[in-house]
Every structure is written in structure tokens, then in C-alpha cells.
Coordinates of C-alpha atoms and ligand atoms in Angstrom, one line a residue:
M1 CA -43.9 -0.1 -42.3
T2 CA -41.7 0.6 -39.3
T3 CA -39.7 3.8 -39.4
L4 CA -36.9 4.7 -37.1
D5 CA -36.1 8.5 -36.8
I6 CA -32.8 9.7 -35.3
C7 CA -33.0 13.3 -34.3
N8 CA -30.7 16.0 -32.9
A9 CA -27.5 14.3 -33.9
R10 CA -24.3 16.1 -35.2
G11 CA -22.3 15.1 -38.2
L12 CA -18.5 14.9 -38.4
D13 CA -18.4 18.6 -39.6
G14 CA -20.4 19.6 -36.4
T15 CA -23.6 20.5 -38.2
P16 CA -27.0 19.1 -37.2
V17 CA -28.0 15.9 -38.8
E18 CA -31.1 13.7 -38.7
V19 CA -31.7 10.3 -40.2
R20 CA -34.9 8.4 -41.2
I21 CA -34.5 4.6 -41.5
E22 CA -37.0 2.4 -43.3
S23 CA -36.7 -1.3 -44.0
G24 CA -33.1 -1.4 -42.9
R25 CA -32.0 1.4 -45.2
I26 CA -31.3 5.1 -44.8
A27 CA -34.4 6.7 -46.4
V28 CA -33.6 10.3 -45.6
I29 CA -30.5 12.1 -44.1
G30 CA -30.2 15.8 -43.7
P31 CA -30.2 18.7 -41.3
S32 CA -33.9 18.0 -40.4
L33 CA -36.4 15.4 -41.2
P34 CA -39.7 16.1 -43.0
S35 CA -42.7 15.1 -41.1
L36 CA -44.1 11.6 -41.9
P37 CA -47.4 11.3 -43.7
I38 CA -50.0 9.7 -41.4
A39 CA -50.6 6.4 -43.0
Q40 CA -52.3 3.3 -41.6
G41 CA -49.9 0.7 -40.3
N42 CA -47.0 3.2 -40.0
A43 CA -45.1 2.8 -36.7
T44 CA -42.4 5.3 -35.9
R45 CA -39.7 4.9 -33.3
R46 CA -37.6 7.9 -32.4
I47 CA -34.1 8.3 -31.0
D48 CA -33.3 11.7 -29.5
A49 CA -29.5 11.7 -29.9
R50 CA -29.2 14.9 -27.7
G51 CA -26.2 16.2 -29.7
A52 CA -24.3 12.9 -30.1
L53 CA -21.8 12.5 -32.9
L54 CA -23.1 10.4 -35.8
L55 CA -20.6 7.9 -37.3
P56 CA -21.1 5.3 -40.0
G57 CA -21.1 1.7 -38.7
L58 CA -17.5 0.7 -37.9
V59 CA -15.7 -1.8 -40.2
E60 CA -13.3 -4.5 -38.9
S61 CA -11.4 -5.6 -42.0
H62 CA -9.2 -8.3 -40.5
T63 CA -9.8 -10.4 -37.5
H64 CA -9.9 -14.1 -36.5
L65 CA -13.1 -14.7 -34.6
D66 CA -12.5 -18.5 -34.6
K67 CA -9.2 -18.3 -32.6
T68 CA -10.3 -16.1 -29.7
A69 CA -10.4 -17.1 -26.1
W70 CA -12.8 -14.1 -25.5
G71 CA -15.2 -14.9 -22.7
M72 CA -13.0 -17.9 -21.6
P73 CA -10.6 -18.2 -18.7
W74 CA -7.3 -16.4 -19.3
Y75 CA -5.0 -18.2 -21.7
V76 CA -1.5 -18.4 -20.2
N77 CA 0.9 -17.7 -23.1
E78 CA 4.2 -19.6 -22.9
C79 CA 4.7 -19.9 -26.6
G80 CA 8.1 -19.7 -28.5
S81 CA 8.7 -16.6 -30.7
R82 CA 9.0 -18.1 -34.2
L83 CA 6.0 -18.1 -36.5
I84 CA 6.0 -21.9 -36.7
D85 CA 6.1 -22.1 -32.9
R86 CA 2.9 -20.1 -32.8
I87 CA 1.2 -22.1 -35.4
D88 CA 2.1 -25.4 -33.8
N89 CA 1.2 -24.1 -30.3
E90 CA -2.2 -23.0 -31.4
R91 CA -3.0 -26.2 -33.1
R92 CA -2.0 -28.2 -29.9
W93 CA -4.0 -25.9 -27.6
R94 CA -7.1 -26.0 -29.7
A95 CA -7.0 -29.8 -29.8
E96 CA -6.3 -30.2 -26.1
S97 CA -8.6 -27.5 -24.7
G98 CA -11.6 -28.5 -26.8
H99 CA -11.9 -24.8 -27.9
D100 CA -15.2 -24.2 -29.6
A101 CA -14.9 -21.8 -32.5
G102 CA -18.7 -21.4 -32.7
A103 CA -19.1 -20.3 -29.1
A104 CA -16.0 -18.1 -29.1
S105 CA -16.8 -16.4 -32.4
L106 CA -20.4 -15.7 -31.3
A107 CA -19.2 -14.1 -28.0
L108 CA -16.7 -11.9 -29.8
G109 CA -19.1 -11.1 -32.7
R110 CA -21.6 -9.8 -30.2
A111 CA -19.0 -7.7 -28.5
F112 CA -18.0 -6.2 -31.9
L113 CA -21.6 -5.3 -32.5
A114 CA -22.0 -3.7 -29.1
A115 CA -19.0 -1.5 -29.9
G116 CA -20.5 -0.3 -33.2
T117 CA -18.9 -2.7 -35.7
T118 CA -21.5 -3.6 -38.3
R119 CA -19.3 -5.0 -41.1
L120 CA -16.6 -7.5 -40.3
R121 CA -14.2 -9.7 -42.3
T122 CA -12.9 -12.7 -40.3
H123 CA -10.3 -15.3 -41.4
V124 CA -11.1 -18.9 -40.3
D125 CA -8.5 -21.6 -40.0
I126 CA -8.8 -24.5 -42.4
D127 CA -6.3 -27.3 -42.1
T128 CA -5.9 -31.0 -42.4
D129 CA -6.1 -31.5 -38.6
A130 CA -9.3 -29.5 -37.9
G131 CA -10.8 -29.9 -41.4
L132 CA -13.8 -27.6 -41.6
R133 CA -14.7 -27.7 -37.9
H134 CA -13.8 -24.1 -37.2
L135 CA -15.6 -22.9 -40.4
D136 CA -18.8 -24.6 -39.4
G137 CA -18.7 -22.8 -36.0
V138 CA -18.2 -19.4 -37.6
L139 CA -20.8 -20.1 -40.3
A140 CA -23.3 -20.8 -37.4
T141 CA -22.3 -17.5 -35.8
R142 CA -22.9 -15.7 -39.0
E143 CA -26.3 -17.2 -39.2
V144 CA -27.2 -16.2 -35.7
L145 CA -26.1 -12.6 -36.3
A146 CA -27.2 -12.3 -39.9
D147 CA -29.9 -9.7 -39.1
T148 CA -27.3 -7.2 -37.8
L149 CA -23.7 -8.1 -38.5
D150 CA -22.6 -8.2 -42.1
M151 CA -19.8 -10.8 -41.9
Q152 CA -17.4 -12.0 -44.6
I153 CA -15.5 -15.3 -44.0
V154 CA -12.0 -15.9 -45.4
A155 CA -11.0 -19.6 -45.7
F156 CA -7.5 -19.3 -44.2
P157 CA -4.8 -22.1 -44.3
Q158 CA -2.9 -21.0 -41.2
S159 CA -0.5 -24.0 -41.5
G160 CA 0.4 -23.3 -45.1
V161 CA -0.7 -25.2 -48.1
L162 CA 2.1 -27.0 -50.0
D163 CA 3.4 -29.0 -47.1
R164 CA 0.1 -30.5 -46.1
D165 CA -1.6 -32.6 -48.8
G166 CA -5.3 -32.1 -48.9
T167 CA -5.3 -28.4 -47.8
V168 CA -6.3 -27.1 -51.3
A169 CA -9.2 -29.5 -51.5
L170 CA -10.4 -28.3 -48.0
L171 CA -10.2 -24.7 -49.1
D172 CA -12.2 -25.7 -52.2
D173 CA -14.8 -27.3 -50.0
S174 CA -14.8 -24.2 -47.7
L175 CA -15.6 -21.9 -50.6
A176 CA -18.4 -24.2 -51.7
R177 CA -19.7 -24.3 -48.2
G178 CA -20.1 -20.6 -47.6
A179 CA -16.7 -18.9 -47.2
D180 CA -16.6 -15.7 -49.3
V181 CA -12.9 -15.1 -49.7
L182 CA -9.8 -17.2 -50.2
G183 CA -6.9 -16.6 -47.7
W184 CA -3.3 -17.6 -47.8
L185 CA 0.0 -16.7 -46.2
D186 CA 3.6 -16.0 -47.0
P187 CA 4.2 -17.9 -50.2
C188 CA 8.0 -17.6 -49.8
A189 CA 8.5 -18.0 -46.1
I190 CA 5.9 -20.6 -45.3
D191 CA 5.3 -22.4 -48.5
R192 CA 8.9 -21.9 -49.7
D193 CA 7.8 -22.1 -53.4
P194 CA 6.0 -18.8 -54.1
R195 CA 5.1 -19.6 -57.8
A196 CA 3.5 -22.9 -57.0
S197 CA 1.8 -21.5 -53.9
L198 CA 0.4 -18.5 -55.7
D199 CA -0.6 -20.5 -58.8
A200 CA -2.6 -22.9 -56.6
M201 CA -4.3 -20.0 -54.8
F202 CA -5.2 -17.9 -57.8
T203 CA -6.4 -20.9 -59.8
L204 CA -8.7 -21.8 -56.9
A205 CA -10.0 -18.2 -56.5
D206 CA -10.6 -18.0 -60.3
K207 CA -12.6 -21.3 -60.1
H208 CA -14.9 -19.8 -57.5
G209 CA -14.8 -16.3 -58.8
C210 CA -14.0 -15.1 -55.3
P211 CA -11.6 -12.4 -53.9
V212 CA -8.4 -13.3 -52.1
D213 CA -6.8 -11.8 -49.0
V214 CA -3.2 -12.8 -48.3
H215 CA -1.4 -12.5 -45.0
L216 CA 2.0 -11.2 -46.0
H217 CA 4.5 -11.0 -43.1
E218 CA 7.6 -11.4 -45.3
P219 CA 10.2 -8.7 -44.9
G220 CA 11.7 -6.3 -47.4
E221 CA 12.6 -7.6 -50.9
M222 CA 11.2 -11.0 -50.1
G223 CA 7.8 -9.5 -49.5
A224 CA 8.1 -7.2 -52.5
F225 CA 8.9 -10.2 -54.7
S226 CA 5.7 -12.0 -53.4
I227 CA 3.7 -8.8 -54.1
E228 CA 5.1 -8.7 -57.6
L229 CA 4.1 -12.3 -58.2
M230 CA 0.6 -11.6 -56.9
L231 CA 0.3 -8.5 -59.2
E232 CA 1.2 -10.6 -62.2
R233 CA -1.5 -13.1 -61.4
T234 CA -4.1 -10.5 -60.5
V235 CA -3.7 -8.8 -63.9
A236 CA -3.5 -12.1 -65.8
L237 CA -6.8 -13.4 -64.4
G238 CA -8.6 -10.0 -64.5
M239 CA -8.9 -10.0 -60.7
Q240 CA -8.4 -6.3 -60.4
G241 CA -10.3 -5.0 -57.3
K242 CA -10.5 -8.5 -55.8
V243 CA -7.1 -8.8 -54.0
V244 CA -6.1 -7.7 -50.5
V245 CA -2.7 -7.9 -48.9
S246 CA -2.9 -7.9 -45.2
H247 CA 0.0 -6.6 -43.1
A248 CA 2.4 -6.0 -46.0
F249 CA 5.2 -5.1 -43.6
C250 CA 7.6 -5.1 -46.5
L251 CA 6.2 -1.9 -47.9
G252 CA 7.4 -0.1 -44.8
E253 CA 11.0 -1.4 -45.2
L254 CA 11.6 -0.5 -48.9
E255 CA 13.3 2.6 -50.1
A256 CA 10.7 5.3 -50.7
A257 CA 11.1 5.3 -54.5
R258 CA 10.8 1.5 -54.6
A259 CA 7.7 1.5 -52.3
D260 CA 6.1 4.3 -54.4
A261 CA 6.6 2.3 -57.6
L262 CA 5.1 -0.8 -56.1
L263 CA 2.2 1.3 -54.7
A264 CA 1.5 2.7 -58.1
R265 CA 1.2 -0.9 -59.5
L266 CA -1.0 -1.9 -56.6
A267 CA -3.3 1.1 -57.3
D268 CA -3.5 0.1 -61.0
A269 CA -4.4 -3.4 -60.1
G270 CA -7.0 -2.3 -57.6
V271 CA -5.2 -4.1 -54.7
A272 CA -6.0 -2.9 -51.2
L273 CA -3.9 -3.2 -48.0
I274 CA -5.0 -3.9 -44.4
T275 CA -2.8 -3.0 -41.4
T276 CA -3.2 -3.6 -37.7
A277 CA -0.8 -0.8 -37.1
P278 CA 1.4 -3.0 -34.8
P279 CA 3.7 -1.0 -32.5
S280 CA 6.4 -3.6 -32.8
R281 CA 6.6 -4.0 -36.6
V282 CA 7.1 -1.8 -39.6
V283 CA 4.0 -0.8 -41.4
P284 CA 2.9 0.2 -45.0
P285 CA 3.4 4.0 -45.4
L286 CA -0.1 5.4 -44.7
M287 CA 0.2 8.8 -46.5
A288 CA 2.0 7.3 -49.5
C289 CA -0.8 4.8 -49.8
R290 CA -3.4 7.5 -49.8
R291 CA -1.4 9.6 -52.3
A292 CA -1.1 6.5 -54.6
G293 CA -4.8 5.7 -54.3
V294 CA -4.3 2.4 -52.5
P295 CA -7.0 1.7 -49.9
L296 CA -5.4 1.1 -46.5
A297 CA -7.9 -0.3 -44.0
G298 CA -7.5 -1.1 -40.3
G299 CA -8.0 -4.4 -38.5
N300 CA -7.3 -6.0 -35.1
D301 CA -6.0 -9.3 -36.3
G302 CA -6.4 -11.9 -33.5
I303 CA -7.9 -10.8 -30.2
R304 CA -7.1 -12.5 -26.9
D305 CA -5.9 -15.8 -28.5
T306 CA -2.8 -18.0 -28.4
W307 CA -1.0 -15.5 -30.7
T308 CA -1.6 -12.3 -28.7
P309 CA -3.0 -11.3 -25.3
Y310 CA -3.9 -7.9 -26.7
G311 CA -6.9 -6.5 -28.5
T312 CA -10.5 -5.5 -27.9
P313 CA -13.4 -5.6 -30.3
D314 CA -13.4 -1.8 -30.5
M315 CA -12.6 -0.2 -33.8
L316 CA -12.2 3.2 -32.3
E317 CA -9.4 1.8 -30.1
R318 CA -7.9 0.3 -33.3
A319 CA -8.1 3.8 -34.9
M320 CA -6.2 5.1 -31.9
M321 CA -3.5 2.5 -32.4
I322 CA -3.3 3.6 -36.1
G323 CA -3.0 7.2 -34.8
L324 CA -0.2 6.3 -32.4
R325 CA 1.7 4.1 -34.9
Y326 CA 1.6 6.7 -37.7
N327 CA 2.1 9.7 -35.3
L328 CA -1.2 11.3 -36.2
R329 CA -1.7 14.3 -33.9
R330 CA -3.8 16.9 -35.7
D331 CA -7.6 16.6 -35.8
D332 CA -7.6 16.3 -39.6
E333 CA -5.0 13.5 -39.3
L334 CA -7.1 11.6 -36.8
A335 CA -10.0 11.8 -39.2
I336 CA -7.8 9.7 -41.5
A337 CA -7.5 7.1 -38.7
L338 CA -11.3 7.0 -38.5
D339 CA -11.4 6.6 -42.3
C340 CA -9.3 3.5 -42.0
V341 CA -11.9 1.8 -39.8
T342 CA -14.9 3.0 -41.8
H343 CA -14.8 3.9 -45.5
Q344 CA -11.4 2.4 -46.3
G345 CA -12.5 -0.9 -44.7
A346 CA -15.7 -1.0 -46.8
R347 CA -13.6 -0.2 -49.9
A348 CA -10.9 -2.8 -49.2
C349 CA -13.4 -5.6 -48.4
W350 CA -16.0 -4.6 -50.9
F351 CA -18.9 -4.1 -48.4
D352 CA -21.8 -2.9 -50.4
D353 CA -24.1 0.1 -49.8
Y354 CA -21.8 1.5 -47.1
G355 CA -21.9 5.0 -45.6
L356 CA -24.2 7.8 -44.5
H357 CA -26.3 8.5 -47.5
A358 CA -29.8 7.7 -48.7
G359 CA -30.1 4.2 -49.9
A360 CA -27.2 2.9 -47.8
R361 CA -27.6 0.0 -45.3
A362 CA -28.7 1.6 -42.1
D363 CA -25.5 1.1 -40.0
L364 CA -25.0 4.0 -37.6
V365 CA -23.1 4.7 -34.4
L366 CA -23.9 7.6 -32.1
V367 CA -21.1 8.5 -29.6
D368 CA -20.5 11.1 -26.9
A369 CA -17.7 13.1 -28.6
A370 CA -17.3 16.5 -30.3
N371 CA -15.6 15.2 -33.4
A372 CA -13.7 12.2 -34.8
A373 CA -10.4 13.0 -33.0
Q374 CA -12.1 13.1 -29.6
A375 CA -14.1 9.9 -30.4
I376 CA -10.9 8.1 -31.1
V377 CA -8.7 9.2 -28.3
T378 CA -11.4 8.8 -25.7
R379 CA -12.8 5.6 -27.3
A380 CA -16.1 7.5 -26.8
P381 CA -19.0 5.5 -25.3
R382 CA -21.3 4.1 -27.9
R383 CA -24.6 5.7 -27.0
W384 CA -26.7 4.1 -29.7
V385 CA -25.7 1.5 -32.4
V386 CA -28.0 0.7 -35.3
A387 CA -27.1 -2.3 -37.4
N388 CA -29.0 -3.0 -40.6
G389 CA -31.8 -0.8 -39.2
H390 CA -32.0 -2.7 -35.9
I391 CA -31.1 -0.9 -32.6
V392 CA -28.4 -3.1 -31.0
V393 CA -27.3 -0.5 -28.4
S394 CA -29.7 1.9 -26.7
E395 CA -28.7 4.5 -24.2
G396 CA -25.3 2.8 -23.9
V397 CA -26.7 -0.6 -23.2
A398 CA -26.5 -3.6 -25.6
V399 CA -30.0 -4.9 -26.3
Ligands
LIG1 ZN1 -4.5 -12.4 -39.4

């Protein structure tokens, strides 16, 4: 058996911590490691962390690997500002440029790993023009990175569902082919028939026994109405714990009492939220979510694609964006930002065996920082990254 020992690290509380990894799992974690019995066939590798800060593997809860132009020539954005402009513009660009979702997602997936992300949920466009082409590219990327990156794929009908005949059948095929989660967007604003839209979605999810993750950009009471319809269906189908609402801008626009009442219902139904903490939009109230017991995780959304020129595959940078958006200044508040891109992400997306404890999947990041706050504001260099027990960054270099 091959054993990997990590020595001389520090935990988030500043105390010494050492980790023994066996067969891709954390076997021992504590202030110091017991010596290994000398057994034939045992091979031990050792990392001397030299006081580096130990973090759990970072979690990207919401991105779109298939859309990115990462590693490609710069995309010149001249798109209109309406949602439908952006959807049409992207579809046109992908068709004309010959954009390869497989190559792009692999380049970005590797960059995520090199920056310490070991668990990742990506939405993948499914529509009647592209069919399952983008999905096949991302499935191939998942296969290539399977030893290290734990990737969930959301079948996502970016162009809406009700207007384009055949979309539901394609989503059905996607879930049969390897997508893990059913995505959707804006049942009022895009599909313009929220009950029909959500009934189609929840029926399909129920058929496959899969979770759902809905992009909800709808404002104020319109968005709240969509959430209420989702809650009804979540409870009716017994899908508590299997529903995520991404963005949920509306929760930041409601009166506090109305938002709190809705958050209490979300908590009861086990619904989680994901935010990108966008500087230009309202956001769900972070502290109210935590008080209500609603997981709120962080994600980038798209990175360097036709929708946005921004973003990097660095979840410590996303944690900084969360800190800036929510005005988190104290060290204990910045620890909450780190929580959004670690434990809250694992909770929202149901990544199993997550964390720094014996038995967990061995996903670890060692950074040059004194604590979580410094790691975030400096986007501290990743000194070592271990993913599923494999060293993917050593002495700051991706291997
Ligand atoms: Zn998205």
C-alpha cells in the first residue's frame, strides 16, 4: 500500500496538524502522526508542509465548463444586454467558431485542479441545435480527470424548454447518458408558463431520481412566486434535500420579513442556494440564510465566455468576491466566505465524504497564509494540492 504523509502543516485554528493518506482517503489526522509499522510492500511519500495552512479541497458549486473560451484567443464581446440577446449570441458564436466543449472544459477543469478545486458542479448546455454535443465533450473531460476531480454534470437547457419542442426529450437522454442533475431556468421569465415549466422539470427529475438545480434570475415577487411553486413540488415529490436554487437574486429584493419566511420554508424543504456574489446584482442575504439553516454556497458561473469576460478558476478569489459583496471584514466573517467555497458547497451539491476527518476523500490544499482571511485576500499560492489522494500540485507547480 502507498501512504502519503503530510507533516508540519497548520490547521485553520493555527495549531499543528499532520495527515496520513491511504488509498485516496484520510487515514489519520491529528497534531502528529504515529510512526508507520514496517511492512513489506509499504511505500511512503512525505510532504513537509513547512508550516503551510491546511484547507479542505475547494468546491466550485456552479460553473459552465462547456461555454468557456479558456485557453483560446480572446473573445471580443459585442453582445446586447438582454438575456435573450446573450443566449442567441452564444448559440451563434458556438456554431460559427467551431467551439469545442471537450477541449475547453478540459483546459478549464485542469486549471481548477491546479488552484485546489477538487469537487466541481458544472452546468452543460442542452438544446435542440447542439443536441448532446456539449454534454459528450464534458463527459469526456470528466473521464480524463476522474482520478482527481469529482465532477457533477447538470443538464442545462439554456434556451428554455417550452418554446423548443424536443428539449425535454434531450434532457431525458442527457440524464440517461451520464448527467447527474437536472437544470432549468426562469420558469416565469423564459418559459412564461411557470406551472407547466416546473411540472415538466420535476416530473423528469422524479423519473430519474435525480436532484435539480435551477437558475433563477427573476426579480422580486416574480422570483419568490417561482420559488413557492418549486417548494410545493419539492415537498409533493419528497425531493427534500435534492433541490438547489442558483442565483436567487429575488431573495435580496424582498422585505426582510418576507425573505425570512421564505428562507424558513427553504430550510424545511432542504433547499440550498448558490450565489456568485455578483457586484452588479442583488444577492440572497448571507447571514439570514445561515441563521435560517439554508446552505449558501459560492460559484463562479461562467468564466471567460460569451456571457462574461471575467472569472478565474480560483475559488479563493471567488471567496474574496463573496467577502467584498457581503462587506465581510473581520477574520471570523472571512472564515464564512471560505465556508461558502468549501463545506457549504459540499452540502449544497451533496458531495460525499467531504472534509478534513478520518475516512474523508483525501482532498487537501496547502497554502502560504496565516489563516483563512489572509488566504482569501491574498489568493494565497497553492503550495500543494492533493486530490483523491493524488498530488496534483507540488511545491507550487502543477504535476
Ligand atoms: Zn449559470
